[in-house]
Amino acid sequence: MHALALRLRRLSVCSSLFLSLLFLSVWVPALAAAESALRLPMPETLGVFPAATYDDTGEQVGLAVMAVESLPDGLIRFVVQSGVRSGARNVAIAWLEPTDDGGVRPVRQTSQAFDQRGRSLGLLEIDHRAATARCVGGEHPGGAGDVVPLAPRDRIGNVPLNLLFQPLLDGQQERVEFQFFICRGGGRVIDFAARVAGGVPGAPGIVEIQYGPDLGGMFSWVSRAVLPRLSFWLDPLSPNHYVAHRMPLYTRGPEVLVVRKPLTPRALAHVP
């Protein structure tokens, strides 16, 4: 009986070990395969592209810049920084990885806003390979901050929006669906959608693209009534098609218009 019990115990241990290995063989590859599901066009032009920040009257209130650079590790770093002279600013960065089809996908994105006094309002960080996002500082003091698990193939596109919207400019799509990660009120992922709002009078080729939370059929009128005005202007003849964008510098912060130099808001028919 003692020998039989020993055999049964060994069999139980082997069975548990087998099931554990089977579990790991199923889940470890799945975790290792975490990546962004977004496929973006490869940036056509590298370099630093100066821009300026304007208020709604068309007055310049600060400077801005977009930079696209190739890194030694093969990644492409995409930086957008905008601000006003009083101190409020936003710095957003995306690290993009080339894909086999000739495009790129984001592997990491960060965004950090500063208020009028230059104080950090917190860091937002998205790690697509780890399938996590976190909020540090601001409402989330301390080290690691709020960590939010993401789907293994998320569609978060907070930073490289001009690349994400290019299929709209090319007419390949009438609508682009993606996700946005926000920190205010607790880190969470929100479904977003973008569409072409129309051309710009007197500026052939420039297209305005509006985007916001994807509320289905309510998107067109609810977003205009209660949400910030979020727009990008693209032109097939501009570097990486970028012309301008309009958004708040930070949540509930001043809404600004950023325009690539040497253009001004007049080029967008934004002011008389």
PDB file of C-alpha atoms in Angstrom:
ATOM      1  CA  MET A   1       0.000   0.000   0.000  1.00  0.00           C
ATOM      2  CA  HIS A   2       2.846   2.338   0.821  1.00  0.00           C
ATOM      3  CA  ALA A   3       4.407   1.769  -2.628  1.00  0.00           C
ATOM      4  CA  LEU A   4       1.066   2.354  -4.336  1.00  0.00           C
ATOM      5  CA  ALA A   5       0.529   5.617  -2.443  1.00  0.00           C
ATOM      6  CA  LEU A   6       4.024   6.763  -3.397  1.00  0.00           C
ATOM      7  CA  ARG A   7       3.360   6.011  -7.061  1.00  0.00           C
ATOM      8  CA  LEU A   8       0.071   7.881  -6.947  1.00  0.00           C
ATOM      9  CA  ARG A   9       1.766  10.869  -5.304  1.00  0.00           C
ATOM     10  CA  ARG A  10       4.472  10.915  -7.980  1.00  0.00           C
ATOM     11  CA  LEU A  11       1.825  10.652 -10.691  1.00  0.00           C
ATOM     12  CA  SER A  12      -0.049  13.586  -9.158  1.00  0.00           C
ATOM     13  CA  VAL A  13       3.118  15.707  -9.052  1.00  0.00           C
ATOM     14  CA  CYS A  14       3.964  14.836 -12.683  1.00  0.00           C
ATOM     15  CA  SER A  15       0.425  15.643 -13.764  1.00  0.00           C
ATOM     16  CA  SER A  16       0.553  19.020 -12.004  1.00  0.00           C
ATOM     17  CA  LEU A  17       3.915  19.784 -13.572  1.00  0.00           C
ATOM     18  CA  PHE A  18       2.600  18.829 -17.017  1.00  0.00           C
ATOM     19  CA  LEU A  19      -0.461  21.050 -16.630  1.00  0.00           C
ATOM     20  CA  SER A  20       1.712  23.941 -15.439  1.00  0.00           C
ATOM     21  CA  LEU A  21       3.997  23.596 -18.454  1.00  0.00           C
ATOM     22  CA  LEU A  22       0.986  23.356 -20.738  1.00  0.00           C
ATOM     23  CA  PHE A  23      -0.458  26.538 -19.216  1.00  0.00           C
ATOM     24  CA  LEU A  24       2.820  28.390 -19.691  1.00  0.00           C
ATOM     25  CA  SER A  25       3.160  27.148 -23.262  1.00  0.00           C
ATOM     26  CA  VAL A  26      -0.240  28.655 -24.043  1.00  0.00           C
ATOM     27  CA  TRP A  27       0.047  31.951 -22.175  1.00  0.00           C
ATOM     28  CA  VAL A  28       3.718  32.920 -22.403  1.00  0.00           C
ATOM     29  CA  PRO A  29       3.691  33.180 -26.239  1.00  0.00           C
ATOM     30  CA  ALA A  30       0.471  35.170 -26.016  1.00  0.00           C
ATOM     31  CA  LEU A  31       2.056  37.602 -23.563  1.00  0.00           C
ATOM     32  CA  ALA A  32       5.259  37.787 -25.603  1.00  0.00           C
ATOM     33  CA  ALA A  33       3.248  38.596 -28.711  1.00  0.00           C
ATOM     34  CA  ALA A  34       1.694  41.726 -27.183  1.00  0.00           C
ATOM     35  CA  GLU A  35       1.998  44.601 -29.639  1.00  0.00           C
ATOM     36  CA  SER A  36       0.033  47.472 -31.083  1.00  0.00           C
ATOM     37  CA  ALA A  37      -2.512  46.488 -33.717  1.00  0.00           C
ATOM     38  CA  LEU A  38      -2.085  49.885 -35.407  1.00  0.00           C
ATOM     39  CA  ARG A  39      -0.254  49.884 -38.735  1.00  0.00           C
ATOM     40  CA  LEU A  40       0.858  53.365 -39.690  1.00  0.00           C
ATOM     41  CA  PRO A  41       2.579  54.599 -42.846  1.00  0.00           C
ATOM     42  CA  MET A  42       6.325  55.048 -42.574  1.00  0.00           C
ATOM     43  CA  PRO A  43       7.206  58.748 -42.054  1.00  0.00           C
ATOM     44  CA  GLU A  44       8.405  60.034 -45.409  1.00  0.00           C
ATOM     45  CA  THR A  45      10.646  62.785 -44.037  1.00  0.00           C
ATOM     46  CA  LEU A  46      13.017  62.899 -41.079  1.00  0.00           C
ATOM     47  CA  GLY A  47      14.016  66.140 -39.406  1.00  0.00           C
ATOM     48  CA  VAL A  48      12.840  68.969 -37.188  1.00  0.00           C
ATOM     49  CA  PHE A  49       9.810  70.949 -38.332  1.00  0.00           C
ATOM     50  CA  PRO A  50       9.259  74.256 -36.486  1.00  0.00           C
ATOM     51  CA  ALA A  51       5.721  75.386 -35.756  1.00  0.00           C
ATOM     52  CA  ALA A  52       3.944  78.059 -33.733  1.00  0.00           C
ATOM     53  CA  THR A  53       1.101  78.077 -31.232  1.00  0.00           C
ATOM     54  CA  TYR A  54      -1.890  80.398 -31.739  1.00  0.00           C
ATOM     55  CA  ASP A  55      -5.005  81.308 -29.816  1.00  0.00           C
ATOM     56  CA  ASP A  56      -8.496  81.474 -31.339  1.00  0.00           C
ATOM     57  CA  THR A  57      -7.993  85.051 -32.557  1.00  0.00           C
ATOM     58  CA  GLY A  58      -4.995  84.002 -34.641  1.00  0.00           C
ATOM     59  CA  GLU A  59      -2.463  85.655 -32.333  1.00  0.00           C
ATOM     60  CA  GLN A  60       0.785  83.760 -31.842  1.00  0.00           C
ATOM     61  CA  VAL A  61       1.145  82.862 -28.170  1.00  0.00           C
ATOM     62  CA  GLY A  62       4.100  80.479 -28.238  1.00  0.00           C
ATOM     63  CA  LEU A  63       6.300  78.096 -30.181  1.00  0.00           C
ATOM     64  CA  ALA A  64       5.950  74.447 -31.128  1.00  0.00           C
ATOM     65  CA  VAL A  65       7.920  71.786 -32.949  1.00  0.00           C
ATOM     66  CA  MET A  66       7.499  68.384 -34.547  1.00  0.00           C
ATOM     67  CA  ALA A  67      10.578  66.170 -34.868  1.00  0.00           C
ATOM     68  CA  VAL A  68      11.029  62.793 -36.549  1.00  0.00           C
ATOM     69  CA  GLU A  69      14.329  60.972 -36.091  1.00  0.00           C
ATOM     70  CA  SER A  70      15.820  57.540 -36.700  1.00  0.00           C
ATOM     71  CA  LEU A  71      17.433  55.954 -33.623  1.00  0.00           C
ATOM     72  CA  PRO A  72      20.468  53.609 -33.521  1.00  0.00           C
ATOM     73  CA  ASP A  73      18.277  50.708 -32.356  1.00  0.00           C
ATOM     74  CA  GLY A  74      16.172  50.940 -35.523  1.00  0.00           C
ATOM     75  CA  LEU A  75      13.204  52.673 -33.936  1.00  0.00           C
ATOM     76  CA  ILE A  76      11.800  55.996 -35.132  1.00  0.00           C
ATOM     77  CA  ARG A  77      11.141  58.660 -32.510  1.00  0.00           C
ATOM     78  CA  PHE A  78       8.259  61.040 -33.158  1.00  0.00           C
ATOM     79  CA  VAL A  79       8.066  64.152 -30.943  1.00  0.00           C
ATOM     80  CA  VAL A  80       5.399  66.847 -30.766  1.00  0.00           C
ATOM     81  CA  GLN A  81       5.911  69.748 -28.375  1.00  0.00           C
ATOM     82  CA  SER A  82       3.665  72.793 -28.092  1.00  0.00           C
ATOM     83  CA  GLY A  83       3.228  75.536 -25.535  1.00  0.00           C
ATOM     84  CA  VAL A  84       2.439  79.120 -24.706  1.00  0.00           C
ATOM     85  CA  ARG A  85       4.725  81.838 -23.402  1.00  0.00           C
ATOM     86  CA  SER A  86       3.084  81.818 -19.970  1.00  0.00           C
ATOM     87  CA  GLY A  87       4.513  78.359 -19.311  1.00  0.00           C
ATOM     88  CA  ALA A  88       1.790  75.842 -20.156  1.00  0.00           C
ATOM     89  CA  ARG A  89       3.028  73.183 -22.567  1.00  0.00           C
ATOM     90  CA  ASN A  90       2.680  69.586 -23.656  1.00  0.00           C
ATOM     91  CA  VAL A  91       5.387  67.142 -24.732  1.00  0.00           C
ATOM     92  CA  ALA A  92       4.263  63.981 -26.519  1.00  0.00           C
ATOM     93  CA  ILE A  93       6.622  61.265 -27.805  1.00  0.00           C
ATOM     94  CA  ALA A  94       6.069  58.029 -29.704  1.00  0.00           C
ATOM     95  CA  TRP A  95       8.639  55.343 -30.462  1.00  0.00           C
ATOM     96  CA  LEU A  96       7.736  53.554 -33.695  1.00  0.00           C
ATOM     97  CA  GLU A  97       8.919  50.159 -34.899  1.00  0.00           C
ATOM     98  CA  PRO A  98       9.232  49.314 -38.623  1.00  0.00           C
ATOM     99  CA  THR A  99       6.988  46.437 -39.756  1.00  0.00           C
ATOM    100  CA  ASP A 100       7.452  43.836 -42.479  1.00  0.00           C
ATOM    101  CA  ASP A 101       4.904  45.552 -44.729  1.00  0.00           C
ATOM    102  CA  GLY A 102       6.930  48.771 -44.892  1.00  0.00           C
ATOM    103  CA  GLY A 103       4.956  50.676 -42.278  1.00  0.00           C
ATOM    104  CA  VAL A 104       5.457  51.322 -38.579  1.00  0.00           C
ATOM    105  CA  ARG A 105       3.656  50.547 -35.342  1.00  0.00           C
ATOM    106  CA  PRO A 106       3.999  52.243 -31.941  1.00  0.00           C
ATOM    107  CA  VAL A 107       5.938  50.375 -29.252  1.00  0.00           C
ATOM    108  CA  ARG A 108       5.830  53.126 -26.620  1.00  0.00           C
ATOM    109  CA  GLN A 109       4.085  56.475 -26.205  1.00  0.00           C
ATOM    110  CA  THR A 110       4.388  59.134 -23.525  1.00  0.00           C
ATOM    111  CA  SER A 111       2.726  62.455 -22.875  1.00  0.00           C
ATOM    112  CA  GLN A 112       3.452  65.014 -20.177  1.00  0.00           C
ATOM    113  CA  ALA A 113       1.652  68.312 -19.635  1.00  0.00           C
ATOM    114  CA  PHE A 114       2.713  71.353 -17.615  1.00  0.00           C
ATOM    115  CA  ASP A 115       0.396  74.062 -16.295  1.00  0.00           C
ATOM    116  CA  GLN A 116       0.733  77.844 -16.537  1.00  0.00           C
ATOM    117  CA  ARG A 117       3.286  77.818 -13.704  1.00  0.00           C
ATOM    118  CA  GLY A 118       5.360  75.136 -15.380  1.00  0.00           C
ATOM    119  CA  ARG A 119       4.329  72.440 -12.888  1.00  0.00           C
ATOM    120  CA  SER A 120       3.999  68.910 -14.206  1.00  0.00           C
ATOM    121  CA  LEU A 121       0.431  67.638 -14.365  1.00  0.00           C
ATOM    122  CA  GLY A 122       1.634  64.048 -14.564  1.00  0.00           C
ATOM    123  CA  LEU A 123       3.141  61.590 -16.991  1.00  0.00           C
ATOM    124  CA  LEU A 124       1.092  59.283 -19.196  1.00  0.00           C
ATOM    125  CA  GLU A 125       3.001  56.260 -20.485  1.00  0.00           C
ATOM    126  CA  ILE A 126       1.902  53.447 -22.798  1.00  0.00           C
ATOM    127  CA  ASP A 127       4.037  50.315 -23.264  1.00  0.00           C
ATOM    128  CA  HIS A 128       2.553  48.287 -26.112  1.00  0.00           C
ATOM    129  CA  ARG A 129       4.965  45.363 -25.745  1.00  0.00           C
ATOM    130  CA  ALA A 130       4.171  44.978 -22.046  1.00  0.00           C
ATOM    131  CA  ALA A 131       0.466  45.616 -22.747  1.00  0.00           C
ATOM    132  CA  THR A 132       0.283  48.176 -19.930  1.00  0.00           C
ATOM    133  CA  ALA A 133      -0.329  51.889 -19.514  1.00  0.00           C
ATOM    134  CA  ARG A 134       0.265  54.013 -16.442  1.00  0.00           C
ATOM    135  CA  CYS A 135      -0.355  57.445 -14.987  1.00  0.00           C
ATOM    136  CA  VAL A 136       2.357  58.947 -12.784  1.00  0.00           C
ATOM    137  CA  GLY A 137       2.265  62.239 -10.864  1.00  0.00           C
ATOM    138  CA  GLY A 138      -0.446  64.849 -10.975  1.00  0.00           C
ATOM    139  CA  GLU A 139      -3.518  63.080  -9.625  1.00  0.00           C
ATOM    140  CA  HIS A 140      -1.361  59.970  -9.254  1.00  0.00           C
ATOM    141  CA  PRO A 141       1.541  60.830  -6.893  1.00  0.00           C
ATOM    142  CA  GLY A 142       4.188  58.278  -6.146  1.00  0.00           C
ATOM    143  CA  GLY A 143       6.320  55.874  -8.121  1.00  0.00           C
ATOM    144  CA  ALA A 144       4.597  53.435 -10.433  1.00  0.00           C
ATOM    145  CA  GLY A 145       1.281  55.280 -10.448  1.00  0.00           C
ATOM    146  CA  ASP A 146      -1.927  53.715 -11.754  1.00  0.00           C
ATOM    147  CA  VAL A 147      -1.074  50.752 -13.994  1.00  0.00           C
ATOM    148  CA  VAL A 148      -3.786  49.695 -16.428  1.00  0.00           C
ATOM    149  CA  PRO A 149      -3.575  46.386 -18.350  1.00  0.00           C
ATOM    150  CA  LEU A 150      -4.169  46.665 -22.084  1.00  0.00           C
ATOM    151  CA  ALA A 151      -5.422  44.199 -24.651  1.00  0.00           C
ATOM    152  CA  PRO A 152      -2.507  42.282 -26.249  1.00  0.00           C
ATOM    153  CA  ARG A 153      -3.286  44.054 -29.551  1.00  0.00           C
ATOM    154  CA  ASP A 154      -4.449  47.506 -28.537  1.00  0.00           C
ATOM    155  CA  ARG A 155      -5.229  50.317 -30.990  1.00  0.00           C
ATOM    156  CA  ILE A 156      -4.067  53.279 -28.882  1.00  0.00           C
ATOM    157  CA  GLY A 157      -2.799  56.155 -31.015  1.00  0.00           C
ATOM    158  CA  ASN A 158      -2.389  59.129 -28.665  1.00  0.00           C
ATOM    159  CA  VAL A 159       0.679  60.664 -30.336  1.00  0.00           C
ATOM    160  CA  PRO A 160       1.286  59.865 -34.055  1.00  0.00           C
ATOM    161  CA  LEU A 161      -2.127  61.109 -35.173  1.00  0.00           C
ATOM    162  CA  ASN A 162      -0.993  62.662 -38.452  1.00  0.00           C
ATOM    163  CA  LEU A 163       0.267  59.215 -39.531  1.00  0.00           C
ATOM    164  CA  LEU A 164      -2.865  57.493 -38.264  1.00  0.00           C
ATOM    165  CA  PHE A 165      -5.116  59.837 -40.258  1.00  0.00           C
ATOM    166  CA  GLN A 166      -3.305  59.537 -43.595  1.00  0.00           C
ATOM    167  CA  PRO A 167      -5.744  56.928 -44.995  1.00  0.00           C
ATOM    168  CA  LEU A 168      -8.431  59.608 -44.703  1.00  0.00           C
ATOM    169  CA  LEU A 169      -6.337  62.069 -46.694  1.00  0.00           C
ATOM    170  CA  ASP A 170      -5.621  59.445 -49.358  1.00  0.00           C
ATOM    171  CA  GLY A 171      -9.301  58.493 -49.616  1.00  0.00           C
ATOM    172  CA  GLN A 172      -8.500  54.906 -48.652  1.00  0.00           C
ATOM    173  CA  GLN A 173     -10.942  55.100 -45.727  1.00  0.00           C
ATOM    174  CA  GLU A 174     -13.922  57.261 -44.811  1.00  0.00           C
ATOM    175  CA  ARG A 175     -13.487  56.670 -41.098  1.00  0.00           C
ATOM    176  CA  VAL A 176     -10.582  55.689 -38.853  1.00  0.00           C
ATOM    177  CA  GLU A 177     -11.324  53.936 -35.576  1.00  0.00           C
ATOM    178  CA  PHE A 178      -8.700  53.867 -32.853  1.00  0.00           C
ATOM    179  CA  GLN A 179      -8.276  54.197 -29.091  1.00  0.00           C
ATOM    180  CA  PHE A 180      -7.109  56.943 -26.765  1.00  0.00           C
ATOM    181  CA  PHE A 181      -5.663  56.454 -23.291  1.00  0.00           C
ATOM    182  CA  ILE A 182      -6.412  59.159 -20.721  1.00  0.00           C
ATOM    183  CA  CYS A 183      -5.384  59.596 -17.077  1.00  0.00           C
ATOM    184  CA  ARG A 184      -7.764  62.187 -15.645  1.00  0.00           C
ATOM    185  CA  GLY A 185     -10.292  60.545 -13.361  1.00  0.00           C
ATOM    186  CA  GLY A 186      -8.378  57.245 -13.486  1.00  0.00           C
ATOM    187  CA  GLY A 187      -6.440  55.662 -16.329  1.00  0.00           C
ATOM    188  CA  ARG A 188      -8.685  54.155 -18.992  1.00  0.00           C
ATOM    189  CA  VAL A 189      -8.961  53.416 -22.701  1.00  0.00           C
ATOM    190  CA  ILE A 190     -11.625  55.182 -24.770  1.00  0.00           C
ATOM    191  CA  ASP A 191     -12.760  54.340 -28.289  1.00  0.00           C
ATOM    192  CA  PHE A 192     -12.195  57.211 -30.740  1.00  0.00           C
ATOM    193  CA  ALA A 193     -13.084  57.820 -34.363  1.00  0.00           C
ATOM    194  CA  ALA A 194     -11.948  60.302 -37.022  1.00  0.00           C
ATOM    195  CA  ARG A 195     -13.442  61.471 -40.305  1.00  0.00           C
ATOM    196  CA  VAL A 196     -12.841  64.113 -42.957  1.00  0.00           C
ATOM    197  CA  ALA A 197     -14.638  67.367 -42.104  1.00  0.00           C
ATOM    198  CA  GLY A 198     -13.905  68.933 -45.488  1.00  0.00           C
ATOM    199  CA  GLY A 199     -11.405  70.963 -47.437  1.00  0.00           C
ATOM    200  CA  VAL A 200     -10.108  74.429 -46.667  1.00  0.00           C
ATOM    201  CA  PRO A 201     -11.466  77.261 -48.859  1.00  0.00           C
ATOM    202  CA  GLY A 202      -8.701  78.777 -50.949  1.00  0.00           C
ATOM    203  CA  ALA A 203      -6.208  76.074 -49.983  1.00  0.00           C
ATOM    204  CA  PRO A 204      -6.470  73.192 -52.453  1.00  0.00           C
ATOM    205  CA  GLY A 205      -5.134  69.936 -51.054  1.00  0.00           C
ATOM    206  CA  ILE A 206      -5.441  70.795 -47.359  1.00  0.00           C
ATOM    207  CA  VAL A 207      -8.026  68.644 -45.573  1.00  0.00           C
ATOM    208  CA  GLU A 208      -9.438  69.084 -42.085  1.00  0.00           C
ATOM    209  CA  ILE A 209      -9.959  65.890 -40.095  1.00  0.00           C
ATOM    210  CA  GLN A 210     -12.080  65.941 -36.945  1.00  0.00           C
ATOM    211  CA  TYR A 211     -11.858  63.280 -34.271  1.00  0.00           C
ATOM    212  CA  GLY A 212     -13.306  62.500 -30.864  1.00  0.00           C
ATOM    213  CA  PRO A 213     -14.845  59.778 -28.684  1.00  0.00           C
ATOM    214  CA  ASP A 214     -16.700  57.191 -30.752  1.00  0.00           C
ATOM    215  CA  LEU A 215     -20.312  57.654 -29.680  1.00  0.00           C
ATOM    216  CA  GLY A 216     -21.833  55.963 -32.695  1.00  0.00           C
ATOM    217  CA  GLY A 217     -24.585  57.969 -34.326  1.00  0.00           C
ATOM    218  CA  MET A 218     -24.318  60.591 -31.601  1.00  0.00           C
ATOM    219  CA  PHE A 219     -20.722  61.459 -32.511  1.00  0.00           C
ATOM    220  CA  SER A 220     -21.477  64.286 -34.942  1.00  0.00           C
ATOM    221  CA  TRP A 221     -23.548  66.486 -32.685  1.00  0.00           C
ATOM    222  CA  VAL A 222     -22.699  65.493 -29.111  1.00  0.00           C
ATOM    223  CA  SER A 223     -18.954  65.909 -29.630  1.00  0.00           C
ATOM    224  CA  ARG A 224     -19.361  69.382 -31.066  1.00  0.00           C
ATOM    225  CA  ALA A 225     -21.625  70.452 -28.210  1.00  0.00           C
ATOM    226  CA  VAL A 226     -19.759  69.244 -25.125  1.00  0.00           C
ATOM    227  CA  LEU A 227     -16.213  68.198 -26.089  1.00  0.00           C
ATOM    228  CA  PRO A 228     -13.088  70.180 -27.058  1.00  0.00           C
ATOM    229  CA  ARG A 229     -12.647  70.844 -30.756  1.00  0.00           C
ATOM    230  CA  LEU A 230     -10.139  68.272 -31.946  1.00  0.00           C
ATOM    231  CA  SER A 231      -8.846  68.637 -35.489  1.00  0.00           C
ATOM    232  CA  PHE A 232      -5.852  67.860 -37.678  1.00  0.00           C
ATOM    233  CA  TRP A 233      -5.065  69.486 -41.011  1.00  0.00           C
ATOM    234  CA  LEU A 234      -3.139  67.404 -43.527  1.00  0.00           C
ATOM    235  CA  ASP A 235      -1.731  68.164 -46.969  1.00  0.00           C
ATOM    236  CA  PRO A 236      -0.210  65.576 -49.346  1.00  0.00           C
ATOM    237  CA  LEU A 237       2.535  68.101 -50.196  1.00  0.00           C
ATOM    238  CA  SER A 238       3.607  68.846 -46.596  1.00  0.00           C
ATOM    239  CA  PRO A 239       6.381  66.946 -44.759  1.00  0.00           C
ATOM    240  CA  ASN A 240       4.706  63.788 -43.419  1.00  0.00           C
ATOM    241  CA  HIS A 241       1.478  65.471 -44.587  1.00  0.00           C
ATOM    242  CA  TYR A 242       1.290  67.521 -41.374  1.00  0.00           C
ATOM    243  CA  VAL A 243      -0.022  71.101 -41.518  1.00  0.00           C
ATOM    244  CA  ALA A 244      -1.663  71.865 -38.175  1.00  0.00           C
ATOM    245  CA  HIS A 245      -3.674  70.558 -35.253  1.00  0.00           C
ATOM    246  CA  ARG A 246      -6.067  71.980 -32.670  1.00  0.00           C
ATOM    247  CA  MET A 247      -6.502  70.587 -29.146  1.00  0.00           C
ATOM    248  CA  PRO A 248      -6.217  71.622 -25.478  1.00  0.00           C
ATOM    249  CA  LEU A 249      -2.666  71.725 -24.115  1.00  0.00           C
ATOM    250  CA  TYR A 250      -3.940  69.504 -21.315  1.00  0.00           C
ATOM    251  CA  THR A 251      -7.278  68.348 -19.905  1.00  0.00           C
ATOM    252  CA  ARG A 252      -9.415  71.434 -19.241  1.00  0.00           C
ATOM    253  CA  GLY A 253      -6.460  73.547 -20.299  1.00  0.00           C
ATOM    254  CA  PRO A 254      -6.254  76.300 -22.924  1.00  0.00           C
ATOM    255  CA  GLU A 255      -7.292  75.242 -26.399  1.00  0.00           C
ATOM    256  CA  VAL A 256      -4.631  76.126 -28.953  1.00  0.00           C
ATOM    257  CA  LEU A 257      -3.976  75.881 -32.654  1.00  0.00           C
ATOM    258  CA  VAL A 258      -0.524  74.650 -33.697  1.00  0.00           C
ATOM    259  CA  VAL A 259       0.527  75.454 -37.283  1.00  0.00           C
ATOM    260  CA  ARG A 260       3.678  74.338 -39.056  1.00  0.00           C
ATOM    261  CA  LYS A 261       5.890  77.190 -40.233  1.00  0.00           C
ATOM    262  CA  PRO A 262       5.933  79.136 -42.500  1.00  0.00           C
ATOM    263  CA  LEU A 263       2.141  78.753 -42.639  1.00  0.00           C
ATOM    264  CA  THR A 264      -0.197  80.724 -40.370  1.00  0.00           C
ATOM    265  CA  PRO A 265      -3.840  80.280 -39.307  1.00  0.00           C
ATOM    266  CA  ARG A 266      -4.811  82.265 -42.396  1.00  0.00           C
ATOM    267  CA  ALA A 267      -3.726  79.320 -44.510  1.00  0.00           C
ATOM    268  CA  LEU A 268      -6.466  77.307 -42.814  1.00  0.00           C
ATOM    269  CA  ALA A 269      -9.096  80.034 -43.144  1.00  0.00           C
ATOM    270  CA  HIS A 270      -9.108  79.878 -39.346  1.00  0.00           C
ATOM    271  CA  VAL A 271      -9.139  83.659 -38.884  1.00  0.00           C
ATOM    272  CA  PRO A 272     -10.193  86.471 -41.257  1.00  0.00           C
TER     273      PRO A 272
END
